[in-house]
Amino acid sequence: MRIENRIIELGYTLPESSPAGGLYTPVRRVGNVLYVSGQIPWLDGEVKYSGKVGNERNIEYAQEAARLCILNMLAAVKNAIGDLDKIKQIVKLTVMVSSETGFDKQHIVANGASQLLIDIFGPDGCAARSAIGVNQLPLNVTVEIEGIIEVEE
């Protein structure tokens, strides 16, 4: 419960884990590594952050979307392994940002996700990362994040 308490201390609530939205599993475990499918800014049965970053949506809005994606990722992990305290480290994030033509600050949007993980896990939350601008994401969401996480055996 240490990690969940830290999330609460930071002013966040871990959402309920959402079922897969297609023919995939939200989390696949291979040994002590979890591969987490793309998580979107979904809460209480609906998309909370939509649109493209640039003129339509600003960086701060997209960073908020990224933080919700991280909370959804952690909810999926909790659903898969039962206890977030079993996480050893966040290995890799892929942050996809729905971007207007000319927007080139995807890495700044991704910092919203990375900072939250560092705030929760300390140095073990500082992952390798890719930040990618895309033309469109499912359900017109602003951000989608997938992750690779090492857990206890």
mmCIF file with all atom_site columns, C-alpha atoms in Angstrom:
data_model
loop_
_atom_site.group_PDB
_atom_site.id
_atom_site.type_symbol
_atom_site.label_atom_id
_atom_site.label_alt_id
_atom_site.label_comp_id
_atom_site.label_asym_id
_atom_site.label_entity_id
_atom_site.label_seq_id
_atom_site.pdbx_PDB_ins_code
_atom_site.Cartn_x
_atom_site.Cartn_y
_atom_site.Cartn_z
_atom_site.occupancy
_atom_site.B_iso_or_equiv
_atom_site.pdbx_formal_charge
_atom_site.auth_seq_id
_atom_site.auth_comp_id
_atom_site.auth_asym_id
_atom_site.auth_atom_id
_atom_site.pdbx_PDB_model_num
ATOM 1   C CA . MET A 1 1   ? 0.000   0.000   0.000   1.00 0.00 ? 1   MET A CA 1
ATOM 2   C CA . ARG A 1 2   ? 3.050   2.273   0.160   1.00 0.00 ? 2   ARG A CA 1
ATOM 3   C CA . ILE A 1 3   ? 2.774   3.220   -3.532  1.00 0.00 ? 3   ILE A CA 1
ATOM 4   C CA . GLU A 1 4   ? -0.983  3.730   -3.367  1.00 0.00 ? 4   GLU A CA 1
ATOM 5   C CA . ASN A 1 5   ? -0.523  5.937   -0.296  1.00 0.00 ? 5   ASN A CA 1
ATOM 6   C CA . ARG A 1 6   ? 2.082   7.969   -2.179  1.00 0.00 ? 6   ARG A CA 1
ATOM 7   C CA . ILE A 1 7   ? -0.386  8.485   -5.045  1.00 0.00 ? 7   ILE A CA 1
ATOM 8   C CA . ILE A 1 8   ? -2.943  9.801   -2.542  1.00 0.00 ? 8   ILE A CA 1
ATOM 9   C CA . GLU A 1 9   ? -0.318  12.049  -0.882  1.00 0.00 ? 9   GLU A CA 1
ATOM 10  C CA . LEU A 1 10  ? 0.314   13.591  -4.302  1.00 0.00 ? 10  LEU A CA 1
ATOM 11  C CA . GLY A 1 11  ? -3.384  14.418  -4.606  1.00 0.00 ? 11  GLY A CA 1
ATOM 12  C CA . TYR A 1 12  ? -4.380  11.718  -7.079  1.00 0.00 ? 12  TYR A CA 1
ATOM 13  C CA . THR A 1 13  ? -6.795  8.810   -6.959  1.00 0.00 ? 13  THR A CA 1
ATOM 14  C CA . LEU A 1 14  ? -6.067  5.497   -8.611  1.00 0.00 ? 14  LEU A CA 1
ATOM 15  C CA . PRO A 1 15  ? -8.966  4.909   -11.027 1.00 0.00 ? 15  PRO A CA 1
ATOM 16  C CA . GLU A 1 16  ? -10.722 1.603   -11.527 1.00 0.00 ? 16  GLU A CA 1
ATOM 17  C CA . SER A 1 17  ? -8.981  -0.553  -14.112 1.00 0.00 ? 17  SER A CA 1
ATOM 18  C CA . SER A 1 18  ? -10.794 -0.473  -17.453 1.00 0.00 ? 18  SER A CA 1
ATOM 19  C CA . PRO A 1 19  ? -11.369 -3.626  -19.494 1.00 0.00 ? 19  PRO A CA 1
ATOM 20  C CA . ALA A 1 20  ? -9.604  -3.988  -22.822 1.00 0.00 ? 20  ALA A CA 1
ATOM 21  C CA . GLY A 1 21  ? -11.268 -2.023  -25.590 1.00 0.00 ? 21  GLY A CA 1
ATOM 22  C CA . GLY A 1 22  ? -10.482 -4.618  -28.238 1.00 0.00 ? 22  GLY A CA 1
ATOM 23  C CA . LEU A 1 23  ? -8.812  -7.941  -28.902 1.00 0.00 ? 23  LEU A CA 1
ATOM 24  C CA . TYR A 1 24  ? -5.813  -7.531  -26.596 1.00 0.00 ? 24  TYR A CA 1
ATOM 25  C CA . THR A 1 25  ? -4.865  -7.855  -22.945 1.00 0.00 ? 25  THR A CA 1
ATOM 26  C CA . PRO A 1 26  ? -4.186  -4.700  -20.924 1.00 0.00 ? 26  PRO A CA 1
ATOM 27  C CA . VAL A 1 27  ? -1.115  -6.288  -19.308 1.00 0.00 ? 27  VAL A CA 1
ATOM 28  C CA . ARG A 1 28  ? 1.046   -9.220  -20.434 1.00 0.00 ? 28  ARG A CA 1
ATOM 29  C CA . ARG A 1 29  ? 3.533   -10.670 -17.957 1.00 0.00 ? 29  ARG A CA 1
ATOM 30  C CA . VAL A 1 30  ? 6.699   -12.335 -19.234 1.00 0.00 ? 30  VAL A CA 1
ATOM 31  C CA . GLY A 1 31  ? 8.853   -13.463 -16.327 1.00 0.00 ? 31  GLY A CA 1
ATOM 32  C CA . ASN A 1 32  ? 9.257   -10.443 -14.094 1.00 0.00 ? 32  ASN A CA 1
ATOM 33  C CA . VAL A 1 33  ? 8.459   -7.914  -16.829 1.00 0.00 ? 33  VAL A CA 1
ATOM 34  C CA . LEU A 1 34  ? 5.027   -6.427  -17.517 1.00 0.00 ? 34  LEU A CA 1
ATOM 35  C CA . TYR A 1 35  ? 4.147   -5.088  -20.950 1.00 0.00 ? 35  TYR A CA 1
ATOM 36  C CA . VAL A 1 36  ? 1.301   -2.615  -20.525 1.00 0.00 ? 36  VAL A CA 1
ATOM 37  C CA . SER A 1 37  ? -0.921  -1.906  -23.528 1.00 0.00 ? 37  SER A CA 1
ATOM 38  C CA . GLY A 1 38  ? -1.603  1.676   -24.526 1.00 0.00 ? 38  GLY A CA 1
ATOM 39  C CA . GLN A 1 39  ? -3.527  3.552   -21.846 1.00 0.00 ? 39  GLN A CA 1
ATOM 40  C CA . ILE A 1 40  ? -5.698  6.524   -22.719 1.00 0.00 ? 40  ILE A CA 1
ATOM 41  C CA . PRO A 1 41  ? -7.085  9.398   -20.593 1.00 0.00 ? 41  PRO A CA 1
ATOM 42  C CA . TRP A 1 42  ? -10.253 7.489   -19.718 1.00 0.00 ? 42  TRP A CA 1
ATOM 43  C CA . LEU A 1 43  ? -12.121 8.001   -16.451 1.00 0.00 ? 43  LEU A CA 1
ATOM 44  C CA . ASP A 1 44  ? -15.579 6.985   -15.261 1.00 0.00 ? 44  ASP A CA 1
ATOM 45  C CA . GLY A 1 45  ? -16.490 5.446   -18.602 1.00 0.00 ? 45  GLY A CA 1
ATOM 46  C CA . GLU A 1 46  ? -15.506 8.345   -20.842 1.00 0.00 ? 46  GLU A CA 1
ATOM 47  C CA . VAL A 1 47  ? -12.609 10.132  -22.502 1.00 0.00 ? 47  VAL A CA 1
ATOM 48  C CA . LYS A 1 48  ? -11.495 13.065  -20.325 1.00 0.00 ? 48  LYS A CA 1
ATOM 49  C CA . TYR A 1 49  ? -8.939  14.646  -22.694 1.00 0.00 ? 49  TYR A CA 1
ATOM 50  C CA . SER A 1 50  ? -9.466  14.840  -26.442 1.00 0.00 ? 50  SER A CA 1
ATOM 51  C CA . GLY A 1 51  ? -8.127  16.768  -29.405 1.00 0.00 ? 51  GLY A CA 1
ATOM 52  C CA . LYS A 1 52  ? -4.752  17.595  -30.896 1.00 0.00 ? 52  LYS A CA 1
ATOM 53  C CA . VAL A 1 53  ? -1.964  19.494  -29.187 1.00 0.00 ? 53  VAL A CA 1
ATOM 54  C CA . GLY A 1 54  ? -0.954  22.759  -30.824 1.00 0.00 ? 54  GLY A CA 1
ATOM 55  C CA . ASN A 1 55  ? -3.572  25.432  -31.367 1.00 0.00 ? 55  ASN A CA 1
ATOM 56  C CA . GLU A 1 56  ? -6.543  23.278  -30.297 1.00 0.00 ? 56  GLU A CA 1
ATOM 57  C CA . ARG A 1 57  ? -5.052  22.036  -27.005 1.00 0.00 ? 57  ARG A CA 1
ATOM 58  C CA . ASN A 1 58  ? -2.077  23.401  -25.074 1.00 0.00 ? 58  ASN A CA 1
ATOM 59  C CA . ILE A 1 59  ? 0.875   21.588  -23.515 1.00 0.00 ? 59  ILE A CA 1
ATOM 60  C CA . GLU A 1 60  ? -0.496  21.801  -19.963 1.00 0.00 ? 60  GLU A CA 1
ATOM 61  C CA . TYR A 1 61  ? -3.763  20.172  -21.057 1.00 0.00 ? 61  TYR A CA 1
ATOM 62  C CA . ALA A 1 62  ? -1.805  17.370  -22.723 1.00 0.00 ? 62  ALA A CA 1
ATOM 63  C CA . GLN A 1 63  ? 0.399   16.897  -19.648 1.00 0.00 ? 63  GLN A CA 1
ATOM 64  C CA . GLU A 1 64  ? -2.761  16.441  -17.556 1.00 0.00 ? 64  GLU A CA 1
ATOM 65  C CA . ALA A 1 65  ? -3.909  13.824  -20.081 1.00 0.00 ? 65  ALA A CA 1
ATOM 66  C CA . ALA A 1 66  ? -0.525  12.092  -19.782 1.00 0.00 ? 66  ALA A CA 1
ATOM 67  C CA . ARG A 1 67  ? -0.819  11.971  -15.994 1.00 0.00 ? 67  ARG A CA 1
ATOM 68  C CA . LEU A 1 68  ? -4.246  10.334  -16.255 1.00 0.00 ? 68  LEU A CA 1
ATOM 69  C CA . CYS A 1 69  ? -2.789  7.793   -18.699 1.00 0.00 ? 69  CYS A CA 1
ATOM 70  C CA . ILE A 1 70  ? -0.131  6.948   -16.095 1.00 0.00 ? 70  ILE A CA 1
ATOM 71  C CA . LEU A 1 71  ? -2.754  6.511   -13.380 1.00 0.00 ? 71  LEU A CA 1
ATOM 72  C CA . ASN A 1 72  ? -4.674  4.201   -15.722 1.00 0.00 ? 72  ASN A CA 1
ATOM 73  C CA . MET A 1 73  ? -1.473  2.277   -16.435 1.00 0.00 ? 73  MET A CA 1
ATOM 74  C CA . LEU A 1 74  ? -0.904  1.786   -12.709 1.00 0.00 ? 74  LEU A CA 1
ATOM 75  C CA . ALA A 1 75  ? -4.538  0.704   -12.257 1.00 0.00 ? 75  ALA A CA 1
ATOM 76  C CA . ALA A 1 76  ? -4.060  -1.919  -14.986 1.00 0.00 ? 76  ALA A CA 1
ATOM 77  C CA . VAL A 1 77  ? -0.872  -3.128  -13.302 1.00 0.00 ? 77  VAL A CA 1
ATOM 78  C CA . LYS A 1 78  ? -2.605  -3.353  -9.915  1.00 0.00 ? 78  LYS A CA 1
ATOM 79  C CA . ASN A 1 79  ? -5.385  -5.359  -11.535 1.00 0.00 ? 79  ASN A CA 1
ATOM 80  C CA . ALA A 1 80  ? -2.788  -7.724  -13.032 1.00 0.00 ? 80  ALA A CA 1
ATOM 81  C CA . ILE A 1 81  ? -0.491  -8.258  -10.026 1.00 0.00 ? 81  ILE A CA 1
ATOM 82  C CA . GLY A 1 82  ? -2.597  -7.159  -7.044  1.00 0.00 ? 82  GLY A CA 1
ATOM 83  C CA . ASP A 1 83  ? -0.131  -4.792  -5.361  1.00 0.00 ? 83  ASP A CA 1
ATOM 84  C CA . LEU A 1 84  ? 1.744   -1.803  -6.780  1.00 0.00 ? 84  LEU A CA 1
ATOM 85  C CA . ASP A 1 85  ? 4.454   -2.294  -4.144  1.00 0.00 ? 85  ASP A CA 1
ATOM 86  C CA . LYS A 1 86  ? 5.656   -5.243  -6.271  1.00 0.00 ? 86  LYS A CA 1
ATOM 87  C CA . ILE A 1 87  ? 6.901   -2.777  -8.909  1.00 0.00 ? 87  ILE A CA 1
ATOM 88  C CA . LYS A 1 88  ? 10.711  -2.640  -8.945  1.00 0.00 ? 88  LYS A CA 1
ATOM 89  C CA . GLN A 1 89  ? 11.121  -0.020  -11.650 1.00 0.00 ? 89  GLN A CA 1
ATOM 90  C CA . ILE A 1 90  ? 9.527   1.607   -14.650 1.00 0.00 ? 90  ILE A CA 1
ATOM 91  C CA . VAL A 1 91  ? 11.682  0.449   -17.569 1.00 0.00 ? 91  VAL A CA 1
ATOM 92  C CA . LYS A 1 92  ? 10.271  2.190   -20.662 1.00 0.00 ? 92  LYS A CA 1
ATOM 93  C CA . LEU A 1 93  ? 7.433   4.481   -21.693 1.00 0.00 ? 93  LEU A CA 1
ATOM 94  C CA . THR A 1 94  ? 6.165   5.194   -25.171 1.00 0.00 ? 94  THR A CA 1
ATOM 95  C CA . VAL A 1 95  ? 4.150   8.412   -25.153 1.00 0.00 ? 95  VAL A CA 1
ATOM 96  C CA . MET A 1 96  ? 2.062   9.094   -28.250 1.00 0.00 ? 96  MET A CA 1
ATOM 97  C CA . VAL A 1 97  ? 0.736   12.639  -28.603 1.00 0.00 ? 97  VAL A CA 1
ATOM 98  C CA . SER A 1 98  ? -2.012  13.597  -31.044 1.00 0.00 ? 98  SER A CA 1
ATOM 99  C CA . SER A 1 99  ? -0.333  16.592  -32.662 1.00 0.00 ? 99  SER A CA 1
ATOM 100 C CA . GLU A 1 100 ? -1.255  19.340  -35.060 1.00 0.00 ? 100 GLU A CA 1
ATOM 101 C CA . THR A 1 101 ? 1.108   19.897  -37.985 1.00 0.00 ? 101 THR A CA 1
ATOM 102 C CA . GLY A 1 102 ? 4.135   21.829  -36.782 1.00 0.00 ? 102 GLY A CA 1
ATOM 103 C CA . PHE A 1 103 ? 3.804   20.926  -33.098 1.00 0.00 ? 103 PHE A CA 1
ATOM 104 C CA . ASP A 1 104 ? 7.194   19.619  -31.967 1.00 0.00 ? 104 ASP A CA 1
ATOM 105 C CA . LYS A 1 105 ? 7.054   19.583  -28.171 1.00 0.00 ? 105 LYS A CA 1
ATOM 106 C CA . GLN A 1 106 ? 5.937   15.987  -27.628 1.00 0.00 ? 106 GLN A CA 1
ATOM 107 C CA . HIS A 1 107 ? 8.859   15.493  -25.239 1.00 0.00 ? 107 HIS A CA 1
ATOM 108 C CA . ILE A 1 108 ? 7.495   18.281  -23.014 1.00 0.00 ? 108 ILE A CA 1
ATOM 109 C CA . VAL A 1 109 ? 4.056   16.623  -22.984 1.00 0.00 ? 109 VAL A CA 1
ATOM 110 C CA . ALA A 1 110 ? 5.742   13.331  -22.032 1.00 0.00 ? 110 ALA A CA 1
ATOM 111 C CA . ASN A 1 111 ? 7.406   15.073  -19.086 1.00 0.00 ? 111 ASN A CA 1
ATOM 112 C CA . GLY A 1 112 ? 3.962   15.177  -17.439 1.00 0.00 ? 112 GLY A CA 1
ATOM 113 C CA . ALA A 1 113 ? 3.954   11.375  -17.364 1.00 0.00 ? 113 ALA A CA 1
ATOM 114 C CA . SER A 1 114 ? 7.611   11.020  -16.414 1.00 0.00 ? 114 SER A CA 1
ATOM 115 C CA . GLN A 1 115 ? 7.423   13.536  -13.572 1.00 0.00 ? 115 GLN A CA 1
ATOM 116 C CA . LEU A 1 116 ? 4.433   11.788  -12.014 1.00 0.00 ? 116 LEU A CA 1
ATOM 117 C CA . LEU A 1 117 ? 6.258   8.442   -12.076 1.00 0.00 ? 117 LEU A CA 1
ATOM 118 C CA . ILE A 1 118 ? 9.361   10.015  -10.518 1.00 0.00 ? 118 ILE A CA 1
ATOM 119 C CA . ASP A 1 119 ? 7.175   11.660  -7.853  1.00 0.00 ? 119 ASP A CA 1
ATOM 120 C CA . ILE A 1 120 ? 5.608   8.277   -7.054  1.00 0.00 ? 120 ILE A CA 1
ATOM 121 C CA . PHE A 1 121 ? 8.586   5.900   -7.352  1.00 0.00 ? 121 PHE A CA 1
ATOM 122 C CA . GLY A 1 122 ? 11.613  8.167   -6.958  1.00 0.00 ? 122 GLY A CA 1
ATOM 123 C CA . PRO A 1 123 ? 14.601  7.253   -9.159  1.00 0.00 ? 123 PRO A CA 1
ATOM 124 C CA . ASP A 1 124 ? 12.988  3.899   -10.049 1.00 0.00 ? 124 ASP A CA 1
ATOM 125 C CA . GLY A 1 125 ? 10.263  5.866   -11.834 1.00 0.00 ? 125 GLY A CA 1
ATOM 126 C CA . CYS A 1 126 ? 12.714  7.518   -14.236 1.00 0.00 ? 126 CYS A CA 1
ATOM 127 C CA . ALA A 1 127 ? 12.275  5.358   -17.341 1.00 0.00 ? 127 ALA A CA 1
ATOM 128 C CA . ALA A 1 128 ? 13.729  5.201   -20.803 1.00 0.00 ? 128 ALA A CA 1
ATOM 129 C CA . ARG A 1 129 ? 11.205  6.955   -23.019 1.00 0.00 ? 129 ARG A CA 1
ATOM 130 C CA . SER A 1 130 ? 10.054  7.737   -26.526 1.00 0.00 ? 130 SER A CA 1
ATOM 131 C CA . ALA A 1 131 ? 7.753   10.681  -27.262 1.00 0.00 ? 131 ALA A CA 1
ATOM 132 C CA . ILE A 1 132 ? 6.059   10.461  -30.643 1.00 0.00 ? 132 ILE A CA 1
ATOM 133 C CA . GLY A 1 133 ? 3.764   12.871  -32.451 1.00 0.00 ? 133 GLY A CA 1
ATOM 134 C CA . VAL A 1 134 ? 0.912   11.193  -34.315 1.00 0.00 ? 134 VAL A CA 1
ATOM 135 C CA . ASN A 1 135 ? -1.865  12.452  -36.561 1.00 0.00 ? 135 ASN A CA 1
ATOM 136 C CA . GLN A 1 136 ? -4.699  10.664  -34.744 1.00 0.00 ? 136 GLN A CA 1
ATOM 137 C CA . LEU A 1 137 ? -5.263  8.433   -31.730 1.00 0.00 ? 137 LEU A CA 1
ATOM 138 C CA . PRO A 1 138 ? -8.216  6.148   -30.930 1.00 0.00 ? 138 PRO A CA 1
ATOM 139 C CA . LEU A 1 139 ? -11.367 7.944   -29.736 1.00 0.00 ? 139 LEU A CA 1
ATOM 140 C CA . ASN A 1 140 ? -9.695  11.281  -30.571 1.00 0.00 ? 140 ASN A CA 1
ATOM 141 C CA . VAL A 1 141 ? -7.722  11.160  -27.295 1.00 0.00 ? 141 VAL A CA 1
ATOM 142 C CA . THR A 1 142 ? -4.895  13.622  -26.780 1.00 0.00 ? 142 THR A CA 1
ATOM 143 C CA . VAL A 1 143 ? -2.333  11.145  -25.413 1.00 0.00 ? 143 VAL A CA 1
ATOM 144 C CA . GLU A 1 144 ? -1.826  7.376   -25.278 1.00 0.00 ? 144 GLU A CA 1
ATOM 145 C CA . ILE A 1 145 ? 0.937   5.736   -23.220 1.00 0.00 ? 145 ILE A CA 1
ATOM 146 C CA . GLU A 1 146 ? 2.266   2.190   -23.161 1.00 0.00 ? 146 GLU A CA 1
ATOM 147 C CA . GLY A 1 147 ? 4.841   0.923   -20.697 1.00 0.00 ? 147 GLY A CA 1
ATOM 148 C CA . ILE A 1 148 ? 7.294   -1.764  -19.715 1.00 0.00 ? 148 ILE A CA 1
ATOM 149 C CA . ILE A 1 149 ? 7.618   -2.382  -15.982 1.00 0.00 ? 149 ILE A CA 1
ATOM 150 C CA . GLU A 1 150 ? 9.875   -4.685  -13.955 1.00 0.00 ? 150 GLU A CA 1
ATOM 151 C CA . VAL A 1 151 ? 8.194   -6.348  -10.983 1.00 0.00 ? 151 VAL A CA 1
ATOM 152 C CA . GLU A 1 152 ? 9.259   -8.707  -8.220  1.00 0.00 ? 152 GLU A CA 1
ATOM 153 C CA . GLU A 1 153 ? 9.479   -12.397 -9.136  1.00 0.00 ? 153 GLU A CA 1
#
